[in-house]
Amino acid sequence: MKQIFKKYRELFLLALLVVSISGCKKDDSLNVTNKAFLTDVATFSSQSNADLFVNDIYNQIPDVNNDYQLTEQYADNSFCGAAWENGQATVRAGSIGPSNVPTGPGGMWSWEGNYSKIRKCNVFLQQAALNKAKYTDDWYKQRVAEVTFLRAYFYSLLFTAYGGVPIITVPLDNRNGTDIFTARGTIDETVAFIEADCDAAAAVLPTKAAQTGRATKGAALTLKGWVELFAASPLVNTANDAGKWSKAAATNKSVMDMGTYSLFNTSATSYADQFLSANNWNIETIFARGYATGPAKGSHREGYLGPVYVNGVQQSWGNLAPTQGLIDDYSMDNGLPITDAASGYNPQAPYAHREQRFYQSILYDGAAWQGDIIKTRIGGSNQIDLGSSSDITNTGYYARKTLDESITGQTSINLAPSFANYIIFRYAEVLLSYAEAQNEAVGPDASVYDAVNKVRARSALPAVKAGLTKDQMRVYIRRERRIELAFEDKRWFDIRRWLITTGTNGVLTTPEYGMKIEAGGSGLTYTTVKIFTNTFFERQNWMPIPQAEIDKNKKLVQNPGY
C-alpha cells in the first residue's frame, strides 16, 4: 500500500511541477537575480559586513587542536596504535596514492579545501576594491593586507605538500563560458607568488595587531622565511644553490631585527607554559589560531592526546605517543647527547638528568600528572600496549607539552574547554630557521651560534661547543629543531625537505621503537622493543594531486611516481 501511494504521489508532484513551470514561463517569475550576486552586494555594502567576511577567512585556518590525527604521527615523533588511522594505514604503510591522499590535521593541505579558502580571499580582494569608497582608507588597506597574507598562507600549505600548484588570483566563474581550469605553476613560480603576497602584506601590516589574532608584519615575514627555507632545502633545491639559503636567512633575520619578539622566559617552565591559555599571545607568538571562550568553542586537545589512564580512570585517547627515537634525541642536562660517552647517560636509568625540555614535554614511567604517577611498566595502569589492543600508548610514553594539566581528558572530550592558541609560528622557530639557512649559506659563523644558543639557554643548556664544521653544526641544528618544536606539527615538513625519510637510515624506512619496562629483584629493567615496521617511498615526500582533481582539470600534471 505504501509503495502504491508513493508511486501516485510522485506522479502527482511531477504533474504539479510541469504546470507550475508552464505558468512561470508566462509571468517570468523564475527570472530572479542571481543569489550569489545579491550576497556579494549585501556582504560588501558596509565595512562591518565586510569585516565579518574577513573574520570567516581567519576561521578557515586549519583547526589542528580539534583533530586527533597529527602530522607528528606521520613523522617519527609520535606513534598511534590505531591501525585504521592515516599514520599507520596510509603514511607509514607506504600506500599514499592519488585516491587516498591524506589531507593533514584540520584538512591542512586539502587541495579542494585550500582552493575554496583561496577563492574566499580572491572574492574579498575583488569586492573590497569595487566597494572601496564605502570603507575608511585605513580599514581598507589593513584588511587587504591581512587577506593577502592569508592567501599566501593557504598557498604555502599547498606548496609544502604538492610543490608547484595552479596560481589563481581572481574568483573563477564558468557561467559565462570562461575556462576555469588552470595548469600548475612551477615551484619557482609558486614560491615567487607567495613571496610577493607576503611582501605586499608586510609593507602595510602593523608590527603589533590592534586586535589579537590578526596578521602582522612579523607574521608575513615569518611565513615568507619559512617558504624560502623549504624552497632552499634538499627536496626542492637539488643543486644546493647557496643563494636560496642566503635569501631564507635574510628574511628570517629581518624578523629577528624587528625587535618585536623574544623568547618567552618568565619562569623555569616557560618553554611549556607558553602553550597554555593563560599565556596566549605572549611575546614569542608570531602567528596563531585563537579560540573564543564559551561552551564548545575551544578544543578537545587534552582528551584526544593526553594519557589514557589517570588516577585509575580512562580519561583520554592517548593519540600522542612519543617514540623512543624522539626520547633518545633529548640531551642530558649537561648538554651532551646520550650517545656521547661523557654525557653520563645510564640506559638503566634513562630518565635521570635529562634536559629541561624532556621533563616539560614527555610523560614517562614515573612522571607525575594530575596527582597520579604515570606507570607504563608491565603491570602498571598504563602498561605499554605492544598489541595495539587498546588506546594505551604503544611506545611507553605520552606527551605533556601543549597539554593543560588542569583539564581532565573526559572534560576535554565532552566540553572542549581549552582556549589555548594553536601556535603556527613562534620566535624560537625563526631563530632556528635563520641558523639553519645561514649555516648552509656561509657556514657556522658567530650569528649561527648565537641563534642556536639563545634557544638552548632558555632550557639551561650550555652553549654549543666552538669550532664546528658546517656538517657538524647541521647535526646540532636539526636535533635542536626536532626537540624544540616537538608536537608542533613541524617535524613532518622537516624530514621531507631534508630528504631523510628514506634510505638505509631513513626515519620512515627504519623500524619504530618503544620502551618496555619490567620490575625485577634489583629494580626496573629497560628494554627497547620494536613496535612497528615503517614503509615509505621517496615519491611520497610530495603528496599526489587527488585523482578527482586530475579528472576534473585535464591541465594538471601528476607528481612523479604516482
Coordinates of C-alpha atoms in Angstrom, one line a residue:
M1 CA 0.0 0.0 0.0
K2 CA 2.8 2.4 0.8
Q3 CA 4.6 1.7 -2.5
I4 CA 1.3 2.4 -4.4
F5 CA 0.8 5.7 -2.6
K6 CA 4.4 6.6 -3.2
K7 CA 4.0 6.0 -7.0
Y8 CA 0.9 8.0 -7.4
R9 CA 2.2 10.8 -5.1
E10 CA 5.3 11.1 -7.3
L11 CA 3.2 11.3 -10.5
F12 CA 1.0 14.0 -8.9
L13 CA 4.1 16.0 -7.9
L14 CA 5.6 15.7 -11.3
A15 CA 2.4 16.9 -13.0
L16 CA 2.2 19.8 -10.5
L17 CA 5.8 20.8 -11.3
V18 CA 5.0 20.8 -15.1
V19 CA 2.0 23.0 -14.5
S20 CA 3.9 25.3 -12.2
I21 CA 6.8 25.7 -14.7
S22 CA 4.4 26.4 -17.6
G23 CA 2.7 29.1 -15.6
C24 CA 6.0 30.6 -14.6
K25 CA 7.0 31.0 -18.3
K26 CA 4.1 33.4 -18.7
D27 CA 4.9 35.7 -15.8
D28 CA 8.7 35.5 -15.8
S29 CA 8.7 34.9 -12.1
L30 CA 11.6 32.5 -12.2
N31 CA 14.0 35.0 -13.8
V32 CA 15.3 36.2 -10.5
T33 CA 18.7 37.9 -9.8
N34 CA 21.5 35.6 -9.0
K35 CA 21.6 35.0 -5.3
A36 CA 25.3 34.9 -5.1
F37 CA 25.4 38.4 -6.6
L38 CA 22.9 39.6 -4.0
T39 CA 25.1 38.1 -1.3
D40 CA 28.1 39.9 -2.5
V41 CA 26.2 43.2 -2.6
A42 CA 25.0 42.7 0.9
T43 CA 28.3 41.5 2.3
F44 CA 30.4 44.3 0.9
S45 CA 27.9 47.1 1.2
S46 CA 29.3 48.2 4.6
Q47 CA 32.6 48.0 6.5
S48 CA 31.1 46.0 9.3
N49 CA 29.6 43.4 7.0
A50 CA 32.9 43.1 5.1
D51 CA 34.7 42.6 8.4
L52 CA 32.5 39.5 9.0
F53 CA 33.7 38.1 5.7
V54 CA 37.3 38.6 6.7
N55 CA 36.7 37.0 10.1
D56 CA 35.4 34.0 8.3
I57 CA 38.6 33.7 6.3
Y58 CA 40.6 33.7 9.5
N59 CA 38.3 30.9 10.7
Q60 CA 39.4 28.8 7.7
I61 CA 42.9 28.4 9.3
P62 CA 43.2 24.7 10.0
D63 CA 41.7 23.8 13.3
V64 CA 44.5 21.4 14.3
N65 CA 43.7 21.5 18.0
N66 CA 40.4 19.7 17.3
D67 CA 42.0 16.9 15.2
Y68 CA 43.3 13.7 16.8
Q69 CA 45.5 12.7 13.9
L70 CA 48.5 15.0 13.9
T71 CA 51.4 15.2 11.5
E72 CA 53.6 14.0 14.4
Q73 CA 52.1 10.6 13.8
Y74 CA 53.0 10.8 10.1
A75 CA 56.6 11.6 11.1
D76 CA 58.9 9.9 13.6
N77 CA 58.0 11.9 16.7
S78 CA 54.9 10.1 17.7
F79 CA 53.1 6.8 17.0
C80 CA 49.5 5.9 17.2
G81 CA 48.3 2.4 17.8
A82 CA 45.0 2.7 15.9
A83 CA 45.7 0.7 12.7
W84 CA 43.0 2.5 10.7
E85 CA 44.4 6.0 11.2
N86 CA 46.4 7.7 8.5
G87 CA 49.7 7.4 10.3
Q88 CA 49.6 3.6 10.2
A89 CA 47.2 2.8 7.4
T90 CA 48.5 5.2 4.8
V91 CA 51.6 7.2 5.5
R92 CA 53.8 4.6 7.3
A93 CA 52.4 1.8 5.2
G94 CA 53.8 3.4 2.0
S95 CA 50.3 3.4 0.5
I96 CA 49.8 7.1 -0.2
G97 CA 48.2 7.5 -3.6
P98 CA 46.0 9.8 -5.7
S99 CA 42.9 8.1 -4.5
N100 CA 43.6 8.3 -0.7
V101 CA 45.7 11.5 -0.2
P102 CA 45.9 12.3 3.5
T103 CA 45.0 15.9 4.0
G104 CA 46.7 16.5 7.3
P105 CA 45.2 17.7 10.6
G106 CA 42.3 20.1 10.2
G107 CA 42.5 19.5 6.4
M108 CA 45.8 21.3 6.4
W109 CA 46.8 20.6 2.8
S110 CA 43.4 19.6 1.3
W111 CA 43.6 20.6 -2.4
E112 CA 39.9 21.4 -2.7
G113 CA 39.7 22.9 0.8
N114 CA 42.6 25.3 0.3
Y115 CA 41.4 26.4 -3.1
S116 CA 38.0 27.1 -1.6
K117 CA 39.7 29.3 1.0
I118 CA 41.8 31.0 -1.6
R119 CA 38.6 31.7 -3.5
K120 CA 37.3 33.5 -0.4
C121 CA 40.4 35.6 -0.3
N122 CA 40.1 36.4 -4.0
V123 CA 36.4 37.3 -3.6
F124 CA 37.3 39.7 -0.8
L125 CA 40.1 41.4 -2.7
Q126 CA 37.9 41.8 -5.7
Q127 CA 34.8 43.0 -4.0
A128 CA 36.6 45.2 -1.5
A129 CA 38.3 47.0 -4.4
L130 CA 34.9 47.5 -6.1
N131 CA 33.4 48.9 -2.9
K132 CA 36.4 50.8 -1.6
A133 CA 34.5 54.1 -1.4
K134 CA 32.3 52.6 1.4
Y135 CA 35.2 52.0 3.7
T136 CA 37.7 54.1 5.6
D137 CA 41.1 54.2 4.0
D138 CA 43.0 52.7 7.0
W139 CA 40.5 49.8 7.3
Y140 CA 40.7 49.0 3.6
K141 CA 44.5 48.9 3.5
Q142 CA 44.7 46.9 6.7
R143 CA 42.2 44.2 5.7
V144 CA 43.5 43.9 2.1
A145 CA 47.0 43.3 3.6
E146 CA 45.6 40.7 6.1
V147 CA 43.7 38.8 3.4
T148 CA 46.7 38.9 1.1
F149 CA 48.7 37.3 3.9
L150 CA 46.1 34.7 4.4
R151 CA 46.0 33.9 0.7
A152 CA 49.8 33.4 0.9
Y153 CA 49.4 31.2 3.9
F154 CA 46.9 28.9 2.2
Y155 CA 49.1 28.7 -0.8
S156 CA 52.1 27.8 1.4
L157 CA 50.1 24.8 2.7
L158 CA 49.6 23.6 -0.9
F159 CA 53.2 24.3 -1.9
T160 CA 54.8 22.4 1.0
A161 CA 52.5 19.4 0.2
Y162 CA 52.4 19.3 -3.6
G163 CA 55.1 21.6 -4.9
G164 CA 54.1 23.9 -7.8
V165 CA 50.4 24.5 -7.9
P166 CA 47.9 26.5 -10.0
I167 CA 48.1 30.2 -9.2
I168 CA 44.7 31.7 -9.1
T169 CA 44.2 35.4 -8.2
V170 CA 40.6 36.1 -9.2
P171 CA 37.3 34.4 -8.3
L172 CA 36.7 31.9 -11.2
D173 CA 33.3 31.8 -12.8
N174 CA 32.4 29.4 -15.6
R175 CA 28.8 30.7 -16.1
N176 CA 30.0 33.0 -19.0
G177 CA 32.0 30.3 -20.8
T178 CA 35.3 31.2 -19.2
D179 CA 37.8 28.4 -18.9
I180 CA 38.3 28.0 -15.1
F181 CA 40.9 25.3 -15.3
T182 CA 44.5 26.3 -14.7
A183 CA 47.8 24.4 -15.2
R184 CA 50.2 24.1 -12.3
G185 CA 52.8 26.8 -11.8
T186 CA 56.4 25.7 -11.4
I187 CA 57.8 25.5 -7.9
D188 CA 59.8 28.7 -8.5
E189 CA 56.6 30.5 -9.7
T190 CA 54.7 29.3 -6.7
V191 CA 57.4 30.4 -4.3
A192 CA 57.7 33.8 -6.0
F193 CA 53.9 34.3 -5.8
I194 CA 53.9 33.6 -2.1
E195 CA 56.9 35.8 -1.5
A196 CA 55.2 38.7 -3.4
D197 CA 52.0 38.3 -1.4
C198 CA 54.0 38.3 1.9
D199 CA 56.0 41.3 0.8
A200 CA 52.8 43.2 -0.1
A201 CA 51.2 42.3 3.2
A202 CA 54.3 43.1 5.3
A203 CA 54.6 46.6 3.7
V204 CA 51.2 47.5 5.2
L205 CA 50.6 45.4 8.3
P206 CA 51.5 46.8 11.7
T207 CA 54.2 45.3 13.9
K208 CA 51.6 44.7 16.6
A209 CA 48.0 44.0 15.8
A210 CA 45.3 46.2 17.4
Q211 CA 43.2 43.0 17.8
T212 CA 44.8 39.8 18.9
G213 CA 44.9 37.1 16.3
R214 CA 45.2 39.3 13.3
A215 CA 48.1 39.2 10.9
T216 CA 51.1 41.4 11.5
K217 CA 54.2 42.4 9.6
G218 CA 56.2 39.8 11.6
A219 CA 53.7 37.0 10.6
A220 CA 54.0 37.9 6.9
L221 CA 57.8 37.9 7.0
T222 CA 58.0 34.7 9.0
L223 CA 55.7 32.9 6.5
K224 CA 57.9 34.2 3.7
G225 CA 61.0 33.0 5.6
W226 CA 59.5 29.5 6.1
V227 CA 58.6 29.1 2.5
E228 CA 62.0 30.2 1.4
L229 CA 63.6 27.8 3.9
F230 CA 61.5 24.9 2.4
A231 CA 62.5 26.0 -1.1
A232 CA 66.2 26.1 -0.2
S233 CA 66.1 22.6 1.3
P234 CA 67.4 19.4 -0.5
L235 CA 63.9 18.3 -1.5
V236 CA 63.5 21.4 -3.7
N237 CA 67.0 22.9 -4.1
T238 CA 68.5 19.9 -5.7
A239 CA 71.5 21.9 -7.0
N240 CA 72.1 23.2 -3.5
D241 CA 72.1 26.8 -4.7
A242 CA 73.6 28.8 -1.8
G243 CA 71.7 31.9 -2.9
K244 CA 68.4 30.3 -1.9
W245 CA 69.8 29.6 1.5
S246 CA 71.0 33.2 1.8
K247 CA 67.6 34.5 0.9
A248 CA 65.9 32.4 3.6
A249 CA 68.5 33.5 6.1
A250 CA 68.0 37.2 5.2
T251 CA 64.2 37.0 5.6
N252 CA 64.4 35.3 8.9
K253 CA 67.0 37.8 10.1
S254 CA 64.6 40.6 9.2
V255 CA 62.1 39.2 11.7
M256 CA 64.8 39.0 14.3
D257 CA 65.9 42.6 13.6
M258 CA 62.3 43.9 14.1
G259 CA 62.9 43.8 17.9
T260 CA 59.2 42.8 18.3
Y261 CA 59.6 39.2 19.5
S262 CA 61.7 37.4 22.0
L263 CA 61.7 34.0 23.7
F264 CA 59.0 33.7 26.4
N265 CA 61.1 33.2 29.5
T266 CA 59.3 34.3 32.7
S267 CA 60.0 31.1 34.7
A268 CA 61.8 27.8 34.7
T269 CA 58.9 26.2 32.9
S270 CA 58.2 28.9 30.3
Y271 CA 59.1 26.6 27.4
A272 CA 56.0 24.5 28.1
D273 CA 53.9 27.2 29.7
Q274 CA 53.8 29.3 26.5
F275 CA 51.2 26.8 25.1
L276 CA 48.7 27.4 28.0
S277 CA 45.7 29.6 27.5
A278 CA 46.9 31.9 30.3
N279 CA 49.9 32.8 28.1
N280 CA 48.0 33.2 24.8
W281 CA 49.6 35.9 22.6
N282 CA 52.8 36.0 24.6
I283 CA 55.9 37.8 23.3
E284 CA 57.2 34.7 21.5
T285 CA 54.0 34.0 19.5
I286 CA 54.2 35.4 16.0
F287 CA 51.0 33.9 14.5
A288 CA 48.4 31.6 15.9
R289 CA 44.9 30.3 15.5
G290 CA 42.9 31.6 18.5
Y291 CA 39.8 30.2 20.1
A292 CA 36.8 32.1 21.5
T293 CA 35.8 31.5 25.1
G294 CA 32.4 29.9 25.5
P295 CA 30.7 26.5 25.5
A296 CA 32.1 24.1 22.8
K297 CA 34.2 26.9 21.2
G298 CA 37.5 25.7 22.5
S299 CA 39.4 22.5 21.7
H300 CA 39.5 18.8 22.7
R301 CA 43.3 18.5 22.7
E302 CA 43.7 17.2 26.2
G303 CA 41.0 14.5 25.6
Y304 CA 42.3 13.4 22.2
L305 CA 46.1 13.5 23.0
G306 CA 46.5 13.1 26.8
P307 CA 47.5 10.0 28.8
V308 CA 44.8 7.3 28.8
Y309 CA 44.5 6.2 32.5
V310 CA 44.8 8.8 35.2
N311 CA 44.0 8.0 38.8
G312 CA 42.5 4.7 37.7
V313 CA 40.1 6.2 35.3
Q314 CA 40.3 6.2 31.5
Q315 CA 40.5 9.9 30.6
S316 CA 41.9 10.4 27.1
W317 CA 42.5 8.7 23.8
G318 CA 46.3 8.8 24.0
N319 CA 46.9 9.8 20.4
L320 CA 50.2 11.5 21.0
A321 CA 52.7 8.8 21.9
P322 CA 56.3 9.9 21.7
T323 CA 58.7 7.4 20.0
Q324 CA 61.8 6.1 21.5
G325 CA 63.7 7.8 18.7
L326 CA 62.5 11.2 19.9
I327 CA 63.2 10.4 23.5
D328 CA 66.8 9.5 22.6
D329 CA 67.3 12.8 20.9
Y330 CA 66.8 14.8 24.1
S331 CA 70.2 15.6 25.5
M332 CA 71.4 15.2 29.1
D333 CA 71.3 18.2 31.4
N334 CA 75.0 18.8 30.7
G335 CA 74.0 19.5 27.1
L336 CA 75.6 16.3 25.7
P337 CA 73.7 13.8 23.5
I338 CA 73.2 10.4 25.2
T339 CA 75.5 8.8 22.6
D340 CA 78.4 10.8 24.0
A341 CA 80.4 8.7 26.4
A342 CA 81.0 11.8 28.6
S343 CA 77.2 12.5 28.9
G344 CA 76.6 10.3 32.0
Y345 CA 73.7 8.6 30.4
N346 CA 72.6 5.3 32.1
P347 CA 70.4 3.1 29.9
Q348 CA 69.0 1.5 33.1
A349 CA 68.1 5.0 34.5
P350 CA 67.2 6.6 31.2
Y351 CA 65.1 9.4 32.5
A352 CA 67.6 10.8 35.0
H353 CA 69.5 14.0 34.4
R354 CA 67.9 14.8 31.1
E355 CA 67.5 18.3 29.8
Q356 CA 64.6 20.5 31.0
R357 CA 62.6 20.2 27.7
F358 CA 62.4 16.5 28.2
Y359 CA 60.6 16.9 31.6
Q360 CA 58.3 19.6 30.2
S361 CA 57.4 17.6 27.1
I362 CA 57.3 13.9 28.0
L363 CA 55.2 11.8 30.3
Y364 CA 57.3 8.8 31.1
D365 CA 57.1 5.9 33.6
G366 CA 57.3 7.6 37.0
A367 CA 56.2 11.1 35.8
A368 CA 53.5 12.9 37.8
W369 CA 50.3 14.1 36.1
Q370 CA 47.1 15.4 37.7
G371 CA 48.0 13.9 41.1
D372 CA 48.9 10.5 39.7
I373 CA 52.1 8.8 38.8
I374 CA 52.1 7.5 35.2
K375 CA 53.2 3.9 35.1
T376 CA 53.8 2.4 31.6
R377 CA 55.8 -0.5 33.1
I378 CA 54.5 -4.0 32.8
G379 CA 51.7 -4.3 35.4
G380 CA 51.1 -0.5 35.5
S381 CA 47.8 1.2 34.8
N382 CA 49.3 2.4 31.5
Q383 CA 51.2 -0.7 30.7
I384 CA 52.7 -0.4 27.2
D385 CA 50.3 -1.9 24.7
L386 CA 52.5 -3.9 22.4
G387 CA 49.5 -5.5 20.7
S388 CA 47.6 -2.3 19.8
S389 CA 44.5 -3.7 21.6
S390 CA 43.6 -0.5 23.4
D391 CA 44.1 3.3 23.4
I392 CA 47.1 2.9 25.8
T393 CA 50.5 4.0 24.4
N394 CA 52.4 1.7 22.2
T395 CA 55.7 3.4 22.9
G396 CA 55.7 3.6 26.7
Y397 CA 55.3 7.4 26.7
Y398 CA 52.7 10.1 26.5
A399 CA 53.0 13.8 25.7
R400 CA 53.0 16.6 28.2
K401 CA 53.9 19.6 26.1
T402 CA 50.9 21.6 24.6
L403 CA 48.5 20.0 27.1
D404 CA 47.0 21.7 30.1
E405 CA 47.3 19.6 33.2
S406 CA 44.4 21.4 34.8
I407 CA 42.0 19.9 32.2
T408 CA 41.0 16.3 32.6
G409 CA 40.6 14.2 29.5
Q410 CA 37.0 13.4 29.9
T411 CA 36.1 17.1 30.5
S412 CA 38.1 17.9 27.3
I413 CA 36.3 15.3 25.2
N414 CA 32.8 16.4 26.5
L415 CA 33.2 20.2 26.7
A416 CA 36.1 21.4 24.5
P417 CA 37.2 23.7 27.4
S418 CA 40.7 24.6 26.3
F419 CA 41.1 28.0 24.7
A420 CA 44.9 27.8 24.3
N421 CA 46.1 29.0 20.9
Y422 CA 47.3 26.7 18.2
I423 CA 50.7 28.4 17.6
I424 CA 51.6 28.4 13.9
F425 CA 54.8 30.4 14.1
R426 CA 56.9 31.4 17.2
Y427 CA 60.2 33.2 17.6
A428 CA 62.2 30.1 18.6
E429 CA 61.5 28.7 15.1
V430 CA 62.7 31.9 13.5
L431 CA 66.0 31.6 15.3
L432 CA 66.5 28.0 14.3
S433 CA 65.4 28.7 10.7
Y434 CA 67.9 31.5 10.5
A435 CA 70.6 29.4 12.0
E436 CA 69.9 26.6 9.5
A437 CA 69.8 28.8 6.4
Q438 CA 72.9 30.8 7.4
N439 CA 74.9 27.7 8.2
E440 CA 74.1 26.2 4.8
A441 CA 74.8 29.5 3.1
V442 CA 78.1 30.5 4.7
G443 CA 78.9 28.0 7.4
P444 CA 78.7 28.3 11.2
D445 CA 79.5 31.9 11.8
A446 CA 79.0 33.8 15.1
S447 CA 75.4 34.6 14.2
V448 CA 74.6 30.9 13.8
Y449 CA 76.0 30.1 17.2
D450 CA 74.2 33.0 18.8
A451 CA 70.8 32.0 17.4
V452 CA 71.1 28.3 18.4
N453 CA 72.5 29.2 21.8
K454 CA 69.6 31.5 22.6
V455 CA 67.2 28.7 22.2
R456 CA 69.3 26.3 24.3
A457 CA 69.9 28.9 27.1
R458 CA 66.2 29.2 27.9
S459 CA 66.3 25.5 28.8
A460 CA 69.5 25.9 30.8
L461 CA 71.7 24.1 28.3
P462 CA 75.3 25.1 27.8
A463 CA 76.3 26.8 24.5
V464 CA 77.2 24.7 21.5
K465 CA 80.9 24.0 21.5
A466 CA 83.0 26.2 19.3
G467 CA 84.9 25.1 16.2
L468 CA 82.2 23.0 14.5
T469 CA 82.2 22.4 10.8
K470 CA 79.1 23.1 8.7
D471 CA 78.2 19.4 8.7
Q472 CA 78.6 19.2 12.5
M473 CA 76.6 22.3 13.1
R474 CA 73.8 20.9 10.8
V475 CA 73.5 17.9 13.1
Y476 CA 73.1 20.2 16.1
I477 CA 70.6 22.4 14.4
R478 CA 68.5 19.6 13.2
R479 CA 68.4 18.0 16.6
E480 CA 67.6 21.3 18.2
R481 CA 64.7 21.8 15.8
R482 CA 63.3 18.4 16.5
I483 CA 63.4 18.8 20.2
E484 CA 62.4 22.5 20.5
L485 CA 59.5 22.2 18.1
A486 CA 58.3 18.7 19.0
F487 CA 54.5 18.2 18.9
E488 CA 54.0 21.5 16.9
D489 CA 53.5 19.8 13.6
K490 CA 56.9 20.8 12.2
R491 CA 58.7 17.5 12.0
W492 CA 56.7 16.1 9.1
F493 CA 57.8 19.0 6.9
D494 CA 61.4 18.9 8.1
I495 CA 62.1 15.3 7.4
R496 CA 60.7 15.6 3.9
R497 CA 62.5 18.8 3.0
W498 CA 65.8 17.4 4.4
L499 CA 65.3 14.1 2.4
I500 CA 65.8 11.9 5.4
T501 CA 62.6 9.9 5.2
T502 CA 64.1 7.0 3.1
G503 CA 67.3 5.1 2.6
T504 CA 69.3 2.9 4.9
N505 CA 68.8 5.1 7.9
G506 CA 65.7 6.9 6.7
V507 CA 63.4 7.8 9.6
L508 CA 60.4 6.4 7.8
T509 CA 62.1 3.3 6.4
T510 CA 63.6 2.0 9.7
P511 CA 61.6 0.4 12.5
E512 CA 59.8 2.4 15.2
Y513 CA 60.7 1.6 18.9
G514 CA 59.2 1.9 22.3
M515 CA 60.4 1.2 25.9
K516 CA 59.4 -2.0 27.7
I517 CA 59.9 -1.7 31.4
E518 CA 59.8 -4.7 33.8
A519 CA 60.2 -5.0 37.5
G520 CA 62.7 -7.4 38.8
G521 CA 64.5 -8.3 42.0
S522 CA 67.0 -5.5 41.6
G523 CA 64.6 -2.9 40.4
L524 CA 63.3 -1.9 37.0
T525 CA 64.9 -3.1 33.7
Y526 CA 64.5 -1.1 30.5
T527 CA 64.5 -2.7 27.1
T528 CA 63.8 -1.0 23.7
V529 CA 61.3 -3.0 21.6
K530 CA 60.3 -2.8 18.0
I531 CA 56.7 -1.7 17.7
F532 CA 56.3 -1.1 14.0
T533 CA 58.0 -1.6 10.7
N534 CA 57.7 1.5 8.6
T535 CA 57.3 1.6 4.8
F536 CA 57.8 4.8 2.9
F537 CA 58.8 5.7 -0.7
E538 CA 60.8 8.7 -1.8
R539 CA 58.0 9.8 -4.1
Q540 CA 55.8 10.4 -1.0
N541 CA 57.9 13.3 0.0
W542 CA 55.4 15.1 -2.2
M543 CA 51.7 14.4 -2.0
P544 CA 50.0 13.2 -5.1
I545 CA 47.4 15.5 -6.6
P546 CA 44.0 13.9 -5.8
Q547 CA 42.7 11.9 -8.7
A548 CA 39.4 13.6 -8.6
E549 CA 41.2 16.9 -9.3
I550 CA 43.1 15.4 -12.2
D551 CA 39.9 14.0 -13.6
K552 CA 38.2 17.5 -13.4
N553 CA 41.2 19.5 -14.7
K554 CA 43.0 17.9 -17.6
K555 CA 45.7 20.6 -17.5
L556 CA 47.0 19.2 -14.2
V557 CA 50.2 17.0 -14.3
Q558 CA 50.6 14.5 -11.6
N559 CA 53.6 14.4 -9.3
P560 CA 56.3 11.9 -10.4
G561 CA 55.9 8.3 -9.2
Y562 CA 52.2 8.3 -8.9

